[in-house]
PDB file of C-alpha atoms and ligand atoms in Angstrom:
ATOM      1  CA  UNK T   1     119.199  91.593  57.160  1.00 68.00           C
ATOM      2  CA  UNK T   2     119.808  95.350  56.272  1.00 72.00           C
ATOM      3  CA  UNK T   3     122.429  97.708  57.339  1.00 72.00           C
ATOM      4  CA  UNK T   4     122.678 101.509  57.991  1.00 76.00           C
ATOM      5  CA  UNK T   5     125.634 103.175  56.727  1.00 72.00           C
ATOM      6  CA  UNK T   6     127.672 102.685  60.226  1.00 71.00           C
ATOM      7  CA  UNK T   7     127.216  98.826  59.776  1.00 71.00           C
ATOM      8  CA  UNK T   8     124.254  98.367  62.248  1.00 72.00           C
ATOM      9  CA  UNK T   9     121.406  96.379  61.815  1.00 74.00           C
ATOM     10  CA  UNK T  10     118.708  98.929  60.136  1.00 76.00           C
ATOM     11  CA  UNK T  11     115.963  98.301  62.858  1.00 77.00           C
ATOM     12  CA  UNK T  12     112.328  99.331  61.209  1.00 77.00           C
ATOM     13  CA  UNK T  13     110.995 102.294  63.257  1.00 81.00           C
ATOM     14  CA  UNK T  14     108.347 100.924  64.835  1.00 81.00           C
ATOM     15  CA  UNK T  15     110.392  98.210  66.339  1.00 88.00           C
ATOM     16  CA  UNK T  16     110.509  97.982  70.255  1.00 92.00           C
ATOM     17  CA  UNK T  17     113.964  97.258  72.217  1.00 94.00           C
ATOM     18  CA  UNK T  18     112.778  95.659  75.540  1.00 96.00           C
ATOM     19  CA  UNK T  19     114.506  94.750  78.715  1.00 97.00           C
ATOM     20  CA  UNK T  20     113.082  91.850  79.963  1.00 97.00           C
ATOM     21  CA  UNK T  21     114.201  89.300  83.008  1.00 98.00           C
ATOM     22  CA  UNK T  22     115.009  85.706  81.918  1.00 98.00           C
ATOM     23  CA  UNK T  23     112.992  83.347  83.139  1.00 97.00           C
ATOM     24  CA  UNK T  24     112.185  79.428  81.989  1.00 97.00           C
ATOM     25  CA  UNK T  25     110.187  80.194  79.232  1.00 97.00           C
ATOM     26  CA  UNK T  26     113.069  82.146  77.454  1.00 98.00           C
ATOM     27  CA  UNK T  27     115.796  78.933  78.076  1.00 97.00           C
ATOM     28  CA  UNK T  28     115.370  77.068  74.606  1.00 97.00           C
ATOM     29  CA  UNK T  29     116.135  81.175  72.725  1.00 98.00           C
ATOM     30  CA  UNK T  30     118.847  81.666  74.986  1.00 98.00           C
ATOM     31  CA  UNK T  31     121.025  78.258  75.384  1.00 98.00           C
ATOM     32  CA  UNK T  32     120.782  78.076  71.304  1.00 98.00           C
ATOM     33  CA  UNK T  33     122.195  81.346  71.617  1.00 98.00           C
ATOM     34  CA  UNK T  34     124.982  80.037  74.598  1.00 98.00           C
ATOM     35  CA  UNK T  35     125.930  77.223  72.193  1.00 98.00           C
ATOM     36  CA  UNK T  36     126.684  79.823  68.919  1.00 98.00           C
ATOM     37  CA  UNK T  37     128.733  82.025  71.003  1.00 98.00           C
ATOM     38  CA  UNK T  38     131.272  79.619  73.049  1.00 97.00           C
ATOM     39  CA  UNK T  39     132.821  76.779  73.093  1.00 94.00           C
ATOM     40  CA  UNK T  40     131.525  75.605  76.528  1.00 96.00           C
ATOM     41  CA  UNK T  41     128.082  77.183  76.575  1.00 97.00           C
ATOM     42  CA  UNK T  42     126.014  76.781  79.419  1.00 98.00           C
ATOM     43  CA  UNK T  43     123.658  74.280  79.839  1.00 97.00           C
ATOM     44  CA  UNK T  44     120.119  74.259  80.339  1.00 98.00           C
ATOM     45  CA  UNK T  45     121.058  73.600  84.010  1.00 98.00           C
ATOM     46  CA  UNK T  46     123.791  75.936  84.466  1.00 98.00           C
ATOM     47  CA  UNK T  47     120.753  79.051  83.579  1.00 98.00           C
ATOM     48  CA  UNK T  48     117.939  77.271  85.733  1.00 98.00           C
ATOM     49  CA  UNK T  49     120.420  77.117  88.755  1.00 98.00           C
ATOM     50  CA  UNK T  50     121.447  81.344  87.931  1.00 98.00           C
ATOM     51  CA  UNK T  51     118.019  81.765  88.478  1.00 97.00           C
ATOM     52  CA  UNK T  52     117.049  79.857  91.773  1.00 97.00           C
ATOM     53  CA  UNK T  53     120.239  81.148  92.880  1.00 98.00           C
ATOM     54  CA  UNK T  54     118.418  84.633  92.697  1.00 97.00           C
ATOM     55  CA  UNK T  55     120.776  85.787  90.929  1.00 98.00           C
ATOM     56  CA  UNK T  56     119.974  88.791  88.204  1.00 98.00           C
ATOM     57  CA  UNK T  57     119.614  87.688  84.533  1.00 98.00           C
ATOM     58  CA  UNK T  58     118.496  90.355  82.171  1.00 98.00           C
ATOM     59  CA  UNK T  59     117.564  89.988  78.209  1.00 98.00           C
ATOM     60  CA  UNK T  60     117.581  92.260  75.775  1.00 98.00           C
ATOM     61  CA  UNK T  61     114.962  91.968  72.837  1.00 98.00           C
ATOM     62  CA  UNK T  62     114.158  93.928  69.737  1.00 96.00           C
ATOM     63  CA  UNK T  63     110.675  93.254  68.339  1.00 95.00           C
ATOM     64  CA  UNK T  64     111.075  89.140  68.791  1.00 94.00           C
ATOM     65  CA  UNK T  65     114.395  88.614  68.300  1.00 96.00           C
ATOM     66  CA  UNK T  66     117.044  88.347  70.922  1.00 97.00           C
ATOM     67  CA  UNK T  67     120.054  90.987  71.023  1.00 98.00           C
ATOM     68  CA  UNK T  68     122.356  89.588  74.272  1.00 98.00           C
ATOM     69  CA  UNK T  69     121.767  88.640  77.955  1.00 98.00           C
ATOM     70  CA  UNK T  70     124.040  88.902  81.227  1.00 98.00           C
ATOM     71  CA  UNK T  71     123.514  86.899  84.556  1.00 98.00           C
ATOM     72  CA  UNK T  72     125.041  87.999  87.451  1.00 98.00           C
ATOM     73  CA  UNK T  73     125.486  87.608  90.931  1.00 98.00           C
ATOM     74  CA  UNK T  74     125.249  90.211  93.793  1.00 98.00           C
ATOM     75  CA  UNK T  75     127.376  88.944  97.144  1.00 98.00           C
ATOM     76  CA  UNK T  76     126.993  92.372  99.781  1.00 97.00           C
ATOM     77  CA  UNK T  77     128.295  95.021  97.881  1.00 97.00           C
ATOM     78  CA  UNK T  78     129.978  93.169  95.185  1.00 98.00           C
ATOM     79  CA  UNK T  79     128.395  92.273  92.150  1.00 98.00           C
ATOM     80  CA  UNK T  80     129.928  89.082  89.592  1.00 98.00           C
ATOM     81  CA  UNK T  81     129.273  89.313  85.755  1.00 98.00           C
ATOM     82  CA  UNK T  82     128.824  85.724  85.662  1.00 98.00           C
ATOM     83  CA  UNK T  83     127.293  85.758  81.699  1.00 98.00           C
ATOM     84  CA  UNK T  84     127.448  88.111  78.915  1.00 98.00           C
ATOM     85  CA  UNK T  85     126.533  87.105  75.568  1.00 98.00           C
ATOM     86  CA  UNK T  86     125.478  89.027  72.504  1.00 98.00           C
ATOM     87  CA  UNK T  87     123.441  86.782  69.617  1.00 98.00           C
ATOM     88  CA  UNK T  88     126.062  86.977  66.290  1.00 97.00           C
ATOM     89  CA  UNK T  89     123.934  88.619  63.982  1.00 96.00           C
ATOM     90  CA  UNK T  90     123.761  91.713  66.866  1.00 96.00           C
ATOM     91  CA  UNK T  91     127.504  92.089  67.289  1.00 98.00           C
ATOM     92  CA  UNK T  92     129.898  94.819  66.918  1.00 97.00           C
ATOM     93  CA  UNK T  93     126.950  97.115  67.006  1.00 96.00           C
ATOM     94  CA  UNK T  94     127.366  98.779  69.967  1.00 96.00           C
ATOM     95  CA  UNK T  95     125.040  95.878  71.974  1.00 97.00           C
ATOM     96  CA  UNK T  96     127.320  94.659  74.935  1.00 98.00           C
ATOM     97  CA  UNK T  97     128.630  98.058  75.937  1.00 97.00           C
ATOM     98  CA  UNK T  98     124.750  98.086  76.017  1.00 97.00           C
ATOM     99  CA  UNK T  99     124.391  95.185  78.675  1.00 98.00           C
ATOM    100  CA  UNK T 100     127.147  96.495  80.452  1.00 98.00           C
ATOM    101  CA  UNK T 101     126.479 100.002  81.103  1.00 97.00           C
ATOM    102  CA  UNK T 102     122.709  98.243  82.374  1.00 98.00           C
ATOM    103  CA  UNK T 103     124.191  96.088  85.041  1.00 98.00           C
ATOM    104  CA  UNK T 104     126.366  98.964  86.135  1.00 98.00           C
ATOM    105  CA  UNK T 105     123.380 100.845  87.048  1.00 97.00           C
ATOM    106  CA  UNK T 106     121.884  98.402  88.267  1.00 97.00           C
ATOM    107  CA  UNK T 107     124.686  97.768  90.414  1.00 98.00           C
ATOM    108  CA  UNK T 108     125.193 101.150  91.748  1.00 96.00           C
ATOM    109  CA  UNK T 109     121.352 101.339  92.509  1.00 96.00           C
ATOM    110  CA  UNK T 110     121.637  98.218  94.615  1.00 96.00           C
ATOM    111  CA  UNK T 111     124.484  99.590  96.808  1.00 95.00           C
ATOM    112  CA  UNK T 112     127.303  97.545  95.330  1.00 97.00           C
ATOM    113  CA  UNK T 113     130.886  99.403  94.851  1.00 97.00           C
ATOM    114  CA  UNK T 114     132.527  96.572  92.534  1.00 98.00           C
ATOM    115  CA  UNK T 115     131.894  94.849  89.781  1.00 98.00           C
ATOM    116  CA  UNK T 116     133.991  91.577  88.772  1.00 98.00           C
ATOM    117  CA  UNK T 117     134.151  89.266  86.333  1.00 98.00           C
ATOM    118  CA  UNK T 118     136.398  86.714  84.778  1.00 98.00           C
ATOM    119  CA  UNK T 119     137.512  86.044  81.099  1.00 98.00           C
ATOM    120  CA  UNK T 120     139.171  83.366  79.071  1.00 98.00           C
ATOM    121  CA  UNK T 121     142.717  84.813  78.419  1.00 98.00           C
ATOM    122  CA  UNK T 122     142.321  83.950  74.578  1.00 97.00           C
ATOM    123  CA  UNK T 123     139.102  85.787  74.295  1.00 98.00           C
ATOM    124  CA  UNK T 124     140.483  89.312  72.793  1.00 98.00           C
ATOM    125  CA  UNK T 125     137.199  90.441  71.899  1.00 98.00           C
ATOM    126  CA  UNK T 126     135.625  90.298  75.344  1.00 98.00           C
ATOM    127  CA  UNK T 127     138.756  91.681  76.829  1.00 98.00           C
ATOM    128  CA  UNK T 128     138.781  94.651  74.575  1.00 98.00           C
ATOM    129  CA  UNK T 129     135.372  95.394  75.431  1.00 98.00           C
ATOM    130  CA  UNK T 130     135.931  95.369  79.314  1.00 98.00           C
ATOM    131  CA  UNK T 131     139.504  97.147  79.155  1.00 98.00           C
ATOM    132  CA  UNK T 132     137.588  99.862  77.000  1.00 97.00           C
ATOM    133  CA  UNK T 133     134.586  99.849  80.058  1.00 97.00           C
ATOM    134  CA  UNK T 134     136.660 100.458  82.731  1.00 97.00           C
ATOM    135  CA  UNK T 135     137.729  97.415  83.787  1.00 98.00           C
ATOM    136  CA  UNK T 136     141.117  96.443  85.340  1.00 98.00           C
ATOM    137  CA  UNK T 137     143.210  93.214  85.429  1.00 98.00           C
ATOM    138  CA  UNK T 138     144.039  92.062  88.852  1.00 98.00           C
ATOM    139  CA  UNK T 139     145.208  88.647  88.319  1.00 98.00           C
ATOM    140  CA  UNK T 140     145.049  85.331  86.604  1.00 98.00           C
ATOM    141  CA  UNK T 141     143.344  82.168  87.728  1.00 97.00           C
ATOM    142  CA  UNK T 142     145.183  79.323  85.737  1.00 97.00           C
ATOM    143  CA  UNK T 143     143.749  75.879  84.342  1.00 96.00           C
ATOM    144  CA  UNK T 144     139.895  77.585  85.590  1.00 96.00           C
ATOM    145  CA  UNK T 145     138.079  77.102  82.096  1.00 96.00           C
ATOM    146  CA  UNK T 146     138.196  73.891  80.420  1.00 93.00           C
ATOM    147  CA  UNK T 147     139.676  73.505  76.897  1.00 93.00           C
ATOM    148  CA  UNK T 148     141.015  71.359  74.916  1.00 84.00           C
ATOM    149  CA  UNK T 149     140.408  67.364  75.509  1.00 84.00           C
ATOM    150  CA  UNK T 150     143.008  67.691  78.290  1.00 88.00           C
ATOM    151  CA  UNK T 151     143.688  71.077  78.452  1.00 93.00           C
ATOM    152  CA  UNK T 152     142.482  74.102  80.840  1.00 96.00           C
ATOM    153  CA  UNK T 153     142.563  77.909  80.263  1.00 97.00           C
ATOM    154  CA  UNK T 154     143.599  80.760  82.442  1.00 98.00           C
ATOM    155  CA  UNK T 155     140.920  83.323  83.155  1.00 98.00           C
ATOM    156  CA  UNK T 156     141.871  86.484  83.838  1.00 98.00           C
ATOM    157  CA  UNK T 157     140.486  88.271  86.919  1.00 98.00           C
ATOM    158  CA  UNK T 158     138.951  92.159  86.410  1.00 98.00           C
ATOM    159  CA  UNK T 159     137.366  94.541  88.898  1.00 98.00           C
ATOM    160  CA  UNK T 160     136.093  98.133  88.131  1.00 98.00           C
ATOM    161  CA  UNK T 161     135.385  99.996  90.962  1.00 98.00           C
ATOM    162  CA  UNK T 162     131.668 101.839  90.788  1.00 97.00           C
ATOM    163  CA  UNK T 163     130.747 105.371  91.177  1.00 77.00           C
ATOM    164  CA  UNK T 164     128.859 105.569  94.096  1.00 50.00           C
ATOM    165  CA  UNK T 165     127.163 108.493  93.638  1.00 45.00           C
ATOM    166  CA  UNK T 166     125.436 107.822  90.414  1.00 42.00           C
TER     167      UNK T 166
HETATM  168  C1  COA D 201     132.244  89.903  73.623  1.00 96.55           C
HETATM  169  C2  COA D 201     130.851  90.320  73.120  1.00 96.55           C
HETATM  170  C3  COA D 201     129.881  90.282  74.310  1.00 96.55           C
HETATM  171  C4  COA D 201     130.950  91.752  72.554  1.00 96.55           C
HETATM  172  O1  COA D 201     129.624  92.094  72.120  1.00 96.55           O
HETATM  173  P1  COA D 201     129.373  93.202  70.997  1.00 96.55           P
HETATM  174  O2  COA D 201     127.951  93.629  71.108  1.00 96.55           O
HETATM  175  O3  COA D 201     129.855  92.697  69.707  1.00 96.55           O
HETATM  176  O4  COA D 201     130.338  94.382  71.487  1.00 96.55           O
HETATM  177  P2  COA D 201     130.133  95.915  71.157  1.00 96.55           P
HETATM  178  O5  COA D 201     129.697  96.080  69.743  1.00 96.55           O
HETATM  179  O6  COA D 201     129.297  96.544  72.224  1.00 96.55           O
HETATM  180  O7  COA D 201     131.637  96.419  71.234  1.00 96.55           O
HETATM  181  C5  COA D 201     132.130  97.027  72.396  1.00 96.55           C
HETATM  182  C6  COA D 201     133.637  96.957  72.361  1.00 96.55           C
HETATM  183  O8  COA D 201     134.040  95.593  72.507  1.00 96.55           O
HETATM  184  C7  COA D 201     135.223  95.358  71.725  1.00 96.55           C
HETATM  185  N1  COA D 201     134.886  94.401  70.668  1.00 96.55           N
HETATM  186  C8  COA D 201     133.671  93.838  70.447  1.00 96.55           C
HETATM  187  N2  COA D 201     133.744  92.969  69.394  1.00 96.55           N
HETATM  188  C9  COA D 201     135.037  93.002  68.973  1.00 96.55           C
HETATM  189  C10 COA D 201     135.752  92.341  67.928  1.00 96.55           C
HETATM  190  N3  COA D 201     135.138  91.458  67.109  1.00 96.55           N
HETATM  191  N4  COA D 201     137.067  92.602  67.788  1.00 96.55           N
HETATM  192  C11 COA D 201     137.698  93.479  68.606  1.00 96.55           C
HETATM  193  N5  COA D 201     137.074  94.157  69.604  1.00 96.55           N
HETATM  194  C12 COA D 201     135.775  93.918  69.787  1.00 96.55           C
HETATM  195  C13 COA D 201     135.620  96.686  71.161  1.00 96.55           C
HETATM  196  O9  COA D 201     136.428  97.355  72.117  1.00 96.55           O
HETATM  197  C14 COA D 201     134.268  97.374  71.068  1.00 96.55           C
HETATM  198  O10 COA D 201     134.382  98.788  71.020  1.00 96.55           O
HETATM  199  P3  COA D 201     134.574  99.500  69.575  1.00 96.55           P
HETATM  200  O11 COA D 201     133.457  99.005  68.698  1.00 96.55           O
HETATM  201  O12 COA D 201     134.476 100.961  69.922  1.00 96.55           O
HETATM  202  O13 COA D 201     135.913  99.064  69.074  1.00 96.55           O
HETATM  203  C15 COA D 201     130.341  89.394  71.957  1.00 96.55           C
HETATM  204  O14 COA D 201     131.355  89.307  70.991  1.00 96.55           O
HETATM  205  C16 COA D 201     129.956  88.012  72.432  1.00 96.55           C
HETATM  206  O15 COA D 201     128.822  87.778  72.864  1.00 96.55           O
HETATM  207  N6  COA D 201     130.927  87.073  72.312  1.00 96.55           N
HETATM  208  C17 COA D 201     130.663  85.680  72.678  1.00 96.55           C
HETATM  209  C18 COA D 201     130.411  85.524  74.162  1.00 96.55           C
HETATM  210  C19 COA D 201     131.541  86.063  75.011  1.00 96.55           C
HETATM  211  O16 COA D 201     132.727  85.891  74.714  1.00 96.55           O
HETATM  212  N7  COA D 201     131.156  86.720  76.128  1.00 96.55           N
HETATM  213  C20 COA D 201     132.101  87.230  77.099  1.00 96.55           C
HETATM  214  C21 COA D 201     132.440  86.147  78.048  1.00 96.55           C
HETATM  215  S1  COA D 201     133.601  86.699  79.291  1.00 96.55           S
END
């Protein structure tokens, strides 16, 4: 893997970035993926049940490989980041604020006003990015991840409101 002088991947200039909706076929790419980037991935099951939920789950390729996902779940006119991942050897380039800025739109083009997610309190990274996107803590949900053995973490609850008339 090369990189440019600002540290991002140097992508060859015929190389295509494609959105592209998850679907079965993609599972095996994107739970190997899951299982690099947490400690309690998602299953298998956990993506086949996002997806007869109707829920929206949008990839991100360049040429072949996989940059980052997100799954998430419209309920009227609130929409619920449910799954945001970007693959290690795409991070810290600029990728999730990538993701994010996609299911905004998307959001505001299907007539929702907030988006909401949760986080795992220890997961600085992920805050950082959401704190720098606009979003806003509005409480904690304690013992709501699992841990440890016999321990639970605290998620912390954000909401950014949308603008409406993008
Ligand atoms: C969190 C995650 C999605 C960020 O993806 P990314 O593509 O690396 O993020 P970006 O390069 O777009 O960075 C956007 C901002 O996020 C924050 N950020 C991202 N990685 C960071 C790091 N390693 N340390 C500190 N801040 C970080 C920064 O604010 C960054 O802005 P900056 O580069 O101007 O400082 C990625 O690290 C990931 O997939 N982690 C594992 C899965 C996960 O935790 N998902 C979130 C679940 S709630």
């Amino acid at each position: 893997m090369t990189f440019n002088s600002q540290g991002k991947q140097a992508l060859p200039h015929d190389v295509s970035v494609q959105w592209t909706p998850l679907t079965e076929l993609d599972l095996d790419a994107v739970v190997a993926i899951d299982k690099q980037c947490y400690s309690h991935p998602w299953s298998v099951g956990n993506f086949k049940d996002a997806f007869k939920a109707g829920n929206l789950a949008q990839g991100l390729k360049v040429g072949e490989q996989w940059v980052g996902y997100y799954v998430a779940m419209q309920v009227l006119d609130e929409v619920h980041l449910l799954n945001i991942t970007v693959a290690p050897s795409f991070q810290r380039q600029g990728w999730a604020r990538c993701l994010m800025q996609s299911l905004s739109l998307w959001s505001q083009t299907h007539q929702a006003t907030t988006l909401w997610l949760e986080v795992r309190e220890s997961n600085a990274r992920a805050l950082k990015l959401y704190h720098a996107f606009g979003f806003e803590q509005v409480g904690l949900r304690k013992d709501y991840y699992p841990s440890g053995r016999n321990s639970r973490e605290t998620a912390v609850v954000m909401r950014m409101a949308l603008n409406s008339t993008q």
